[in-house]
Short mmCIF file of C-alpha atoms in Angstrom, two decimals:
data_model
loop_
_atom_site.label_atom_id
_atom_site.label_comp_id
_atom_site.label_asym_id
_atom_site.label_seq_id
_atom_site.Cartn_x
_atom_site.Cartn_y
_atom_site.Cartn_z
CA ILE A 12 -60.68 97.70 -188.20
CA LEU A 13 -57.84 97.52 -185.23
CA ALA A 14 -59.78 99.77 -182.84
CA ILE A 15 -63.24 101.30 -181.99
CA ALA A 16 -64.44 103.27 -179.41
CA GLN A 17 -67.84 105.34 -178.74
CA GLY A 18 -67.52 108.85 -177.31
CA SER A 19 -69.07 109.83 -173.98
CA SER A 20 -71.39 112.13 -175.67
CA GLU A 21 -72.72 109.12 -177.72
CA LEU A 22 -72.61 111.50 -180.78
CA ASN A 23 -69.15 110.18 -182.38
CA ILE A 24 -67.35 107.08 -183.00
CA SER A 25 -63.49 106.63 -183.21
CA VAL A 26 -61.92 104.07 -185.51
CA VAL A 27 -58.44 103.09 -185.83
CA LEU A 28 -57.57 101.40 -189.18
CA ARG A 29 -54.08 100.36 -190.78
CA GLU A 30 -53.21 103.24 -193.18
CA SER A 31 -53.37 101.18 -196.19
CA ASP A 32 -57.13 100.68 -195.67
CA VAL A 33 -58.11 104.24 -195.19
CA LYS A 34 -59.00 105.45 -198.63
CA SER A 35 -61.19 102.20 -199.24
CA ALA A 36 -62.89 102.81 -195.91
CA LEU A 37 -63.51 106.51 -196.61
CA GLN A 38 -65.11 105.42 -199.75
CA GLU A 39 -67.42 102.82 -198.07
CA LEU A 40 -68.69 105.20 -195.65
CA HIS A 41 -69.22 107.89 -198.09
CA SER A 42 -71.26 105.31 -200.29
CA GLU A 43 -73.03 103.85 -197.50
CA PHE A 44 -74.37 107.27 -195.78
CA ARG A 45 -74.26 109.28 -198.95
CA LEU A 46 -71.94 111.71 -197.60
CA GLU A 47 -71.49 113.56 -200.83
CA LYS A 48 -75.23 115.21 -199.91
CA LEU A 49 -73.76 117.09 -197.07
CA ARG A 50 -72.70 120.77 -197.39
CA PRO A 51 -69.67 121.58 -199.04
CA LEU A 52 -66.13 122.23 -197.07
CA PRO A 53 -66.01 125.58 -195.42
CA GLU A 54 -63.66 126.99 -198.33
CA ARG A 55 -66.30 126.21 -201.21
CA VAL A 56 -69.09 128.34 -201.79
CA GLU A 57 -72.62 126.52 -201.63
CA LYS A 58 -73.43 126.46 -205.34
CA HIS A 59 -70.54 125.09 -206.54
CA VAL A 60 -69.93 122.41 -208.99
CA ASP A 61 -66.74 119.96 -209.83
CA LEU A 62 -66.10 118.83 -213.23
CA VAL A 63 -64.52 115.71 -214.40
CA THR A 64 -63.84 115.91 -218.19
CA LEU A 65 -63.36 112.87 -220.03
CA GLY A 66 -61.53 113.44 -223.27
CA SER A 67 -59.21 116.55 -224.43
CA GLY A 68 -59.77 116.74 -228.12
CA GLN A 69 -61.10 119.67 -230.04
CA ILE A 70 -64.57 119.52 -228.33
CA GLY A 71 -62.81 118.89 -224.70
CA ARG A 72 -60.57 121.98 -225.11
CA SER A 73 -63.31 124.27 -226.43
CA PHE A 74 -65.32 123.25 -223.31
CA ILE A 75 -62.74 124.15 -220.86
CA ARG A 76 -61.92 127.24 -222.76
CA GLN A 77 -65.76 128.21 -222.52
CA ILE A 78 -65.79 127.47 -218.69
CA ILE A 79 -62.92 129.57 -217.88
CA GLY A 80 -64.54 132.28 -220.44
CA GLN A 81 -67.94 132.19 -218.58
CA LYS A 82 -66.59 132.08 -214.83
CA HIS A 83 -67.53 135.53 -214.02
CA PHE A 84 -71.00 135.15 -215.91
CA LEU A 85 -71.77 132.02 -213.91
CA ALA A 86 -70.93 133.41 -210.51
CA GLN A 87 -72.35 136.97 -210.98
CA THR A 88 -75.38 135.84 -212.75
CA LEU A 89 -76.48 132.29 -211.45
CA GLY A 90 -74.37 132.31 -208.20
CA VAL A 91 -72.46 129.08 -209.41
CA SER A 92 -68.93 128.30 -209.43
CA ALA A 93 -67.41 125.52 -211.37
CA SER A 94 -64.04 123.90 -210.91
CA CYS A 95 -62.06 121.47 -212.97
CA ILE A 96 -60.84 118.79 -210.79
CA ALA A 97 -60.06 116.13 -213.21
CA ILE A 98 -59.34 116.21 -217.15
CA SER A 99 -58.17 113.26 -219.08
CA ASP A 100 -56.94 112.07 -222.37
CA ARG A 101 -56.09 108.40 -223.39
CA SER A 102 -52.96 108.45 -221.29
CA GLY A 103 -55.18 108.95 -217.99
CA PRO A 104 -56.47 111.71 -215.91
CA VAL A 105 -54.73 114.61 -214.14
CA LEU A 106 -56.25 115.62 -211.05
CA ASN A 107 -56.52 118.49 -208.47
CA MET A 108 -59.16 118.22 -206.10
CA LYS A 109 -59.19 121.57 -205.23
CA GLY A 110 -59.66 122.66 -208.70
CA PHE A 111 -57.24 123.47 -211.36
CA SER A 112 -56.22 127.19 -211.59
CA GLU A 113 -56.91 129.05 -214.81
CA SER A 114 -53.37 129.11 -215.52
CA GLU A 115 -53.00 125.51 -215.15
CA LEU A 116 -56.06 124.84 -217.35
CA ILE A 117 -54.31 126.95 -220.04
CA ASP A 118 -51.31 125.12 -219.64
CA ILE A 119 -53.12 121.69 -219.96
CA LEU A 120 -54.80 123.22 -223.05
CA GLU A 121 -51.51 124.00 -224.75
CA ILE A 122 -50.05 120.56 -224.11
CA LYS A 123 -52.98 119.15 -225.70
CA ALA A 124 -52.84 121.52 -228.61
CA GLN A 125 -49.53 120.43 -229.36
CA GLY A 126 -50.40 116.78 -229.38
CA GLY A 127 -48.98 115.91 -225.83
CA LYS A 128 -50.00 113.44 -223.34
CA LEU A 129 -51.41 114.50 -219.82
CA ARG A 130 -49.78 111.79 -218.18
CA SER A 131 -46.38 109.66 -218.76
CA GLY A 132 -45.96 106.25 -217.86
CA SER A 133 -49.15 105.07 -219.88
CA GLN A 134 -47.31 101.93 -220.63
CA SER A 135 -47.63 98.42 -219.08
CA THR A 136 -44.54 96.64 -217.62
CA LEU A 137 -44.44 94.61 -220.85
CA GLY A 138 -44.27 97.76 -222.93
CA LYS A 139 -47.80 97.48 -224.30
CA PRO A 140 -50.43 100.52 -224.08
CA GLN A 141 -53.16 99.74 -221.45
CA ASN A 142 -56.83 99.99 -222.42
CA PRO A 143 -57.52 103.63 -222.29
CA ALA A 144 -60.60 102.87 -219.91
CA GLU A 145 -58.54 100.79 -217.53
CA GLN A 146 -55.88 103.50 -217.63
CA ILE A 147 -58.37 106.07 -216.78
CA MET A 148 -60.38 104.28 -214.18
CA GLY A 149 -57.69 102.73 -212.39
CA VAL A 150 -56.52 106.27 -211.42
CA VAL A 151 -60.29 107.58 -210.86
CA ARG A 152 -61.21 104.68 -208.44
CA LYS A 153 -57.90 105.29 -206.46
CA ASP A 154 -57.32 109.18 -206.54
CA LEU A 155 -60.91 110.40 -206.96
CA PHE A 156 -63.63 108.23 -206.02
CA THR A 157 -61.87 108.13 -202.54
CA HIS A 158 -62.55 112.09 -202.06
CA ALA A 159 -65.77 113.91 -201.06
CA VAL A 160 -67.00 115.27 -204.07
CA GLN A 161 -70.38 117.03 -203.09
CA LYS A 162 -71.60 118.43 -206.51
CA GLY A 163 -70.03 116.42 -209.24
CA ILE A 164 -70.65 116.41 -213.03
CA VAL A 165 -68.73 114.06 -215.32
CA VAL A 166 -68.44 115.60 -218.95
CA ASP A 167 -67.74 112.82 -221.55
CA VAL A 168 -66.56 114.58 -224.81
CA THR A 169 -64.84 111.35 -226.04
CA GLY A 170 -66.06 109.25 -229.05
CA ASP A 171 -65.30 105.85 -227.07
CA ASP A 172 -67.41 103.25 -225.61
CA THR A 173 -67.88 104.85 -222.10
CA HIS A 174 -70.69 103.15 -220.85
CA ASN A 175 -69.15 101.29 -217.94
CA MET A 176 -66.98 103.91 -217.02
CA LEU A 177 -70.11 106.09 -216.74
CA LEU A 178 -72.02 103.61 -214.59
CA GLU A 179 -69.25 103.97 -212.04
CA PHE A 180 -69.50 107.57 -211.97
CA ILE A 181 -73.41 107.30 -211.75
CA GLU A 182 -72.90 105.22 -208.55
CA GLN A 183 -70.67 107.70 -206.92
CA GLY A 184 -73.32 110.34 -207.19
CA TYR A 185 -71.95 112.23 -210.32
CA HIS A 186 -74.41 113.65 -212.66
CA VAL A 187 -73.68 113.16 -216.27
CA VAL A 188 -73.55 115.24 -219.39
CA LEU A 189 -72.43 113.83 -222.89
CA ALA A 190 -71.40 114.79 -226.29
CA ASN A 191 -70.50 111.36 -226.84
CA LYS A 192 -73.35 109.29 -228.49
CA ARG A 193 -71.71 105.93 -227.81
CA PRO A 194 -73.04 105.41 -224.34
CA LEU A 195 -76.51 106.26 -225.34
CA THR A 196 -76.50 103.64 -228.36
CA VAL A 197 -75.62 100.57 -226.49
CA PRO A 198 -78.22 97.86 -226.53
CA MET A 199 -81.62 98.75 -224.96
CA ASP A 200 -81.42 96.78 -221.88
CA ALA A 201 -77.93 98.43 -221.06
CA TYR A 202 -79.46 101.78 -221.79
CA LYS A 203 -82.44 101.43 -219.52
CA HIS A 204 -80.15 100.10 -216.86
CA MET A 205 -77.96 103.36 -216.98
CA LEU A 206 -81.21 105.40 -216.83
CA GLU A 207 -82.57 103.25 -213.92
CA ARG A 208 -79.39 103.59 -211.85
CA ALA A 209 -79.24 107.71 -212.49
CA ALA A 210 -82.84 107.77 -211.13
CA ALA A 211 -82.00 105.72 -208.01
CA ARG A 212 -78.89 107.79 -207.57
CA LYS A 213 -81.15 111.07 -208.05
CA VAL A 214 -78.59 112.14 -210.83
CA ALA A 215 -79.60 113.63 -214.08
CA ILE A 216 -77.72 112.67 -217.66
CA ARG A 217 -78.21 115.05 -220.11
CA TYR A 218 -77.03 114.97 -223.67
CA GLU A 219 -77.92 117.85 -225.80
CA ALA A 220 -74.78 118.00 -227.70
CA THR A 221 -75.19 114.50 -229.07
CA VAL A 222 -77.74 115.52 -231.64
CA GLY A 223 -77.42 118.84 -233.51
CA ALA A 224 -74.31 120.14 -231.47
CA GLY A 225 -75.60 123.33 -229.84
CA LEU A 226 -78.96 123.21 -231.38
CA PRO A 227 -81.70 122.87 -228.69
CA VAL A 228 -83.12 119.83 -230.21
CA LEU A 229 -83.70 117.43 -227.18
CA ASP A 230 -84.62 120.20 -224.95
CA THR A 231 -87.18 121.27 -227.42
CA ILE A 232 -88.71 117.86 -227.50
CA ALA A 233 -88.50 117.33 -223.74
CA LYS A 234 -90.34 120.54 -223.31
CA LEU A 235 -93.01 119.43 -225.82
CA GLN A 236 -93.29 116.22 -224.06
CA SER A 237 -93.65 117.76 -220.69
CA ALA A 238 -96.48 119.85 -221.96
CA GLY A 239 -98.60 116.57 -222.83
CA ASP A 240 -97.72 116.67 -226.69
CA GLN A 241 -97.17 113.46 -228.69
CA ILE A 242 -94.20 113.34 -230.98
CA GLU A 243 -95.52 111.77 -234.14
CA THR A 244 -92.35 111.93 -236.41
CA VAL A 245 -89.06 113.38 -236.81
CA LEU A 246 -87.01 114.30 -239.93
CA GLY A 247 -83.61 115.63 -239.88
CA CYS A 248 -80.35 116.42 -241.55
CA LEU A 249 -78.22 115.53 -238.68
CA SER A 250 -74.50 115.79 -240.22
CA GLY A 251 -72.66 118.85 -241.05
CA THR A 252 -70.45 116.91 -243.49
CA LEU A 253 -73.05 115.37 -245.28
CA GLY A 254 -75.19 118.27 -245.64
CA TYR A 255 -72.06 120.13 -247.37
CA ILE A 256 -71.64 117.15 -249.57
CA SER A 257 -75.37 117.03 -250.48
CA THR A 258 -75.29 120.36 -251.34
CA GLN A 259 -72.45 120.40 -253.56
CA ILE A 260 -73.53 117.38 -255.45
CA GLY A 261 -76.95 119.06 -255.99
CA ALA A 262 -75.26 121.96 -257.50
CA GLY A 263 -73.47 119.38 -260.13
CA VAL A 264 -70.14 118.86 -258.43
CA PRO A 265 -69.41 115.03 -258.59
CA LEU A 266 -69.36 113.12 -255.48
CA SER A 267 -65.83 112.39 -255.69
CA GLN A 268 -64.79 116.08 -255.91
CA ALA A 269 -67.08 116.94 -253.11
CA VAL A 270 -65.77 114.61 -250.51
CA ARG A 271 -62.39 115.97 -251.70
CA GLU A 272 -63.32 119.34 -250.85
CA ALA A 273 -64.75 118.30 -247.56
CA ARG A 274 -61.73 116.60 -246.51
CA GLN A 275 -59.66 119.81 -247.24
CA LEU A 276 -62.09 122.19 -245.41
CA GLY A 277 -61.39 119.75 -242.55
CA TYR A 278 -65.33 118.51 -242.54
CA THR A 279 -64.89 115.02 -242.49
CA GLU A 280 -63.36 112.46 -240.37
CA PRO A 281 -59.67 111.58 -241.02
CA HIS A 282 -60.95 108.57 -242.91
CA PRO A 283 -64.27 109.85 -244.87
CA ALA A 284 -65.87 106.69 -245.04
CA ASP A 285 -66.71 106.98 -241.39
CA ASP A 286 -68.87 110.27 -242.45
CA LEU A 287 -70.24 108.42 -245.80
CA SER A 288 -71.14 105.03 -244.00
CA GLY A 289 -74.16 107.04 -242.32
CA LEU A 290 -73.33 105.29 -239.04
CA ASP A 291 -72.76 108.83 -236.98
CA VAL A 292 -76.14 109.86 -238.37
CA ALA A 293 -77.64 106.33 -237.51
CA ARG A 294 -76.56 106.81 -233.89
CA LYS A 295 -78.01 110.30 -233.68
CA ALA A 296 -81.62 109.03 -235.01
CA LEU A 297 -81.27 106.19 -232.60
CA ILE A 298 -80.91 108.79 -229.68
CA LEU A 299 -83.81 111.04 -230.78
CA SER A 300 -85.93 107.68 -231.17
CA ARG A 301 -85.18 106.72 -227.68
CA THR A 302 -85.67 110.11 -226.23
CA ILE A 303 -89.46 110.00 -227.77
CA GLY A 304 -90.08 106.60 -226.08
CA ARG A 305 -89.10 103.99 -229.03
CA ASN A 306 -87.49 100.81 -227.57
CA LEU A 307 -85.15 100.35 -230.44
CA ASN A 308 -81.46 99.28 -230.95
CA LEU A 309 -78.80 100.50 -233.61
CA SER A 310 -79.48 97.31 -235.43
CA ASP A 311 -83.10 98.59 -235.99
CA VAL A 312 -82.00 101.70 -237.97
CA GLU A 313 -82.09 101.07 -241.72
CA THR A 314 -78.77 102.41 -242.79
CA LYS A 315 -77.91 103.43 -246.45
CA PRO A 316 -74.23 104.36 -246.94
CA LEU A 317 -73.16 106.79 -249.80
CA PHE A 318 -70.99 104.12 -251.35
CA PRO A 319 -71.12 100.54 -252.06
CA GLU A 320 -69.13 98.19 -249.74
CA ARG A 321 -67.00 97.10 -252.75
CA LEU A 322 -65.42 100.69 -252.96
CA TYR A 323 -64.22 100.97 -249.48
CA HIS A 324 -60.42 100.99 -248.97
CA ALA A 325 -58.38 101.38 -245.50
CA ASP A 326 -56.32 104.17 -247.17
CA PRO A 327 -58.52 107.30 -247.33
CA ASP A 328 -56.81 108.85 -250.72
CA ILE A 329 -57.62 105.58 -252.41
CA PHE A 330 -61.00 105.32 -251.06
CA VAL A 331 -61.79 108.92 -252.29
CA GLN A 332 -60.45 108.09 -255.86
CA ARG A 333 -62.52 104.96 -255.71
CA LEU A 334 -65.51 107.20 -255.27
CA SER A 335 -65.25 108.36 -258.73
CA GLU A 336 -67.16 105.35 -259.87
CA MET A 337 -69.96 106.57 -258.10
CA ASP A 338 -69.74 110.04 -259.69
CA GLN A 339 -72.12 109.37 -262.70
CA GLU A 340 -74.63 107.37 -261.02
CA ILE A 341 -75.12 110.27 -258.40
CA ALA A 342 -74.97 112.75 -261.26
CA ASP A 343 -77.93 110.77 -262.91
CA MET A 344 -79.94 110.91 -259.75
CA VAL A 345 -79.53 114.50 -259.35
CA GLN A 346 -80.45 115.31 -262.81
CA LYS A 347 -83.40 113.34 -262.82
CA GLY A 348 -84.44 114.82 -259.29
CA ALA A 349 -83.88 118.36 -260.68
CA SER A 350 -86.39 117.97 -263.76
CA GLN A 351 -88.99 117.21 -260.66
CA ARG A 352 -87.73 120.24 -258.59
CA LEU A 353 -85.91 117.74 -256.24
CA VAL A 354 -82.51 118.19 -254.59
CA PRO A 355 -80.59 115.56 -252.70
CA ARG A 356 -80.22 115.46 -248.72
CA TYR A 357 -79.05 112.78 -246.29
CA VAL A 358 -82.16 112.54 -244.09
CA ALA A 359 -82.81 110.66 -240.91
CA ARG A 360 -86.53 109.63 -240.53
CA ILE A 361 -87.98 108.84 -237.13
CA GLU A 362 -91.32 107.45 -237.71
CA LYS A 363 -94.02 105.15 -236.01
CA GLU A 364 -92.97 102.04 -237.93
CA LYS A 365 -89.45 103.02 -239.45
CA LEU A 366 -86.15 104.40 -238.33
CA SER A 367 -83.84 105.17 -241.29
CA VAL A 368 -80.91 107.32 -242.66
CA GLY A 369 -79.90 107.52 -246.10
CA LEU A 370 -79.72 110.06 -249.25
CA GLU A 371 -83.07 111.08 -250.40
CA MET A 372 -84.51 113.59 -253.04
CA VAL A 373 -86.84 116.18 -251.19
CA SER A 374 -88.61 119.00 -252.73
CA GLU A 375 -86.46 122.17 -253.33
CA ASN A 376 -89.08 123.95 -251.82
CA SER A 377 -89.21 122.03 -248.62
CA PRO A 378 -87.54 123.03 -245.31
CA LEU A 379 -85.01 120.21 -245.73
CA GLY A 380 -84.34 121.28 -249.37
CA ARG A 381 -83.73 124.91 -248.50
CA LEU A 382 -80.87 123.76 -245.96
CA GLN A 383 -77.62 124.72 -247.30
CA GLY A 384 -73.87 123.78 -246.44
CA THR A 385 -73.00 122.48 -243.22
CA ASP A 386 -76.25 123.40 -240.96
CA ASN A 387 -78.50 121.11 -239.51
CA GLN A 388 -82.23 120.78 -239.20
CA ILE A 389 -84.74 118.86 -237.56
CA VAL A 390 -88.63 118.77 -238.38
CA ILE A 391 -90.64 117.93 -235.55
CA ARG A 392 -94.21 116.78 -236.35
CA THR A 393 -96.41 116.51 -233.20
CA ARG A 394 -99.98 116.11 -232.50
CA ARG A 395 -100.29 120.05 -232.01
CA TYR A 396 -97.47 120.92 -234.51
CA ASP A 397 -99.18 118.68 -237.29
CA SER A 398 -100.09 120.52 -240.53
CA ASN A 399 -97.24 123.31 -239.71
CA PRO A 400 -94.43 121.12 -238.00
CA LEU A 401 -91.83 122.94 -235.57
CA ILE A 402 -88.42 123.43 -237.09
CA VAL A 403 -84.96 123.61 -235.55
CA THR A 404 -82.44 124.86 -237.95
CA GLY A 405 -78.61 126.04 -237.54
CA PRO A 406 -74.96 125.24 -237.22
CA GLY A 407 -74.77 121.59 -236.10
CA ALA A 408 -71.10 120.84 -236.51
CA GLY A 409 -67.89 122.30 -235.01
CA ALA A 410 -66.03 122.22 -231.48
CA GLU A 411 -67.24 125.58 -230.50
CA VAL A 412 -70.91 124.87 -231.03
CA THR A 413 -70.79 121.44 -229.70
CA ALA A 414 -68.83 122.75 -226.61
CA ALA A 415 -71.56 125.47 -226.13
CA GLY A 416 -73.99 122.73 -225.80
CA VAL A 417 -72.20 121.04 -223.29
CA VAL A 418 -71.91 124.06 -221.45
CA ASN A 419 -75.43 124.49 -221.47
CA ASP A 420 -76.31 121.22 -219.94
CA VAL A 421 -73.80 121.87 -217.14
CA VAL A 422 -75.17 125.04 -216.22
CA ALA A 423 -78.78 123.65 -216.64
CA ILE A 424 -77.63 120.80 -214.05
CA ALA A 425 -76.10 123.11 -211.65
CA THR A 426 -79.10 125.64 -211.81
CA SER A 427 -81.48 122.80 -211.51
CA TYR A 428 -79.82 121.16 -208.47
CA PHE A 429 -79.43 124.45 -206.74
CA GLY A 430 -82.73 125.69 -207.52
CA VAL A 431 -81.44 128.86 -209.04
#
């Protein structure tokens, strides 16, 4: 501080700083006095949210398109306006603190659809790529956190470990919406710390799209719990990819052929082993488990992959070829089950003493047994819904439905925050 003076009215203080210190000083003032809670700037409507989107892959682009498409509905029906002030990819974020215009957003979507980068110069001086998180947060700290954002929501649609990044956003007063499962499956101590910091900063963390895409799974569980019900068990088919493969092998298609078809249809990850390992389903099961109050870690999930480790190969084509060694074993299991009116399903089980995911033979007349194709299903048994459990079924995969779940969470925060 070079100089400081108090006004004659005793209602204002003037401070003179070096220009290089202005941004950091403003940041400290806003943090100390929580100025983000003040009314918006005059040119902003009162019910306004600023969106920061981490990730611009298929889900991220679908989310932005849906925000554009629902602009008039949000304004006319809920009295809420939303602006995208920052969008990031692995090269870093692009920012516009007044909000990107619709035409600018469309240009950004086109760049990403063609495989382009949002920022140039993402290489270090040594010619090596910077860590994506460092690349993003370096710009965010310098150019975003130094501005007053009254109603900020950070939307994480990446597949990266963004836990520490989200903590920084929370400390800056941002609400959090997730389609990314990884921040919710960190070790329990880190998970609890994130929830505690969010509570201390009075911001929400919503993550409906992490389980069942756009299906109202977590919202249903939350409503049951708020009504005083007790969740006893949750069973579910939580992977559209594994749902399709299970349906196919149940119909007599060899495992290797079913996986090959799923790849051709675009249902699998670039490497099918990422789906067949069961890890993604294990993460979803852990999120469900923690949501109903179980203090468990990812290592506590009993995970049964659809293939033995010896068949893995880094080349996805070779890996799929090797899966043919499993064809007869799977066919025998399916045939034996069929004689007992059982069908194969990849099931997540959240029970009192057990948390597991793996291929099971279930009754063909059960809700899970009647499930077909890529649809997801969650069977919730509670103290009240015991003999006749509550079932949520529908599309559980795809960028559009997942993005719709993200939009629903954004709207829920906006309407709750403003009391609409």
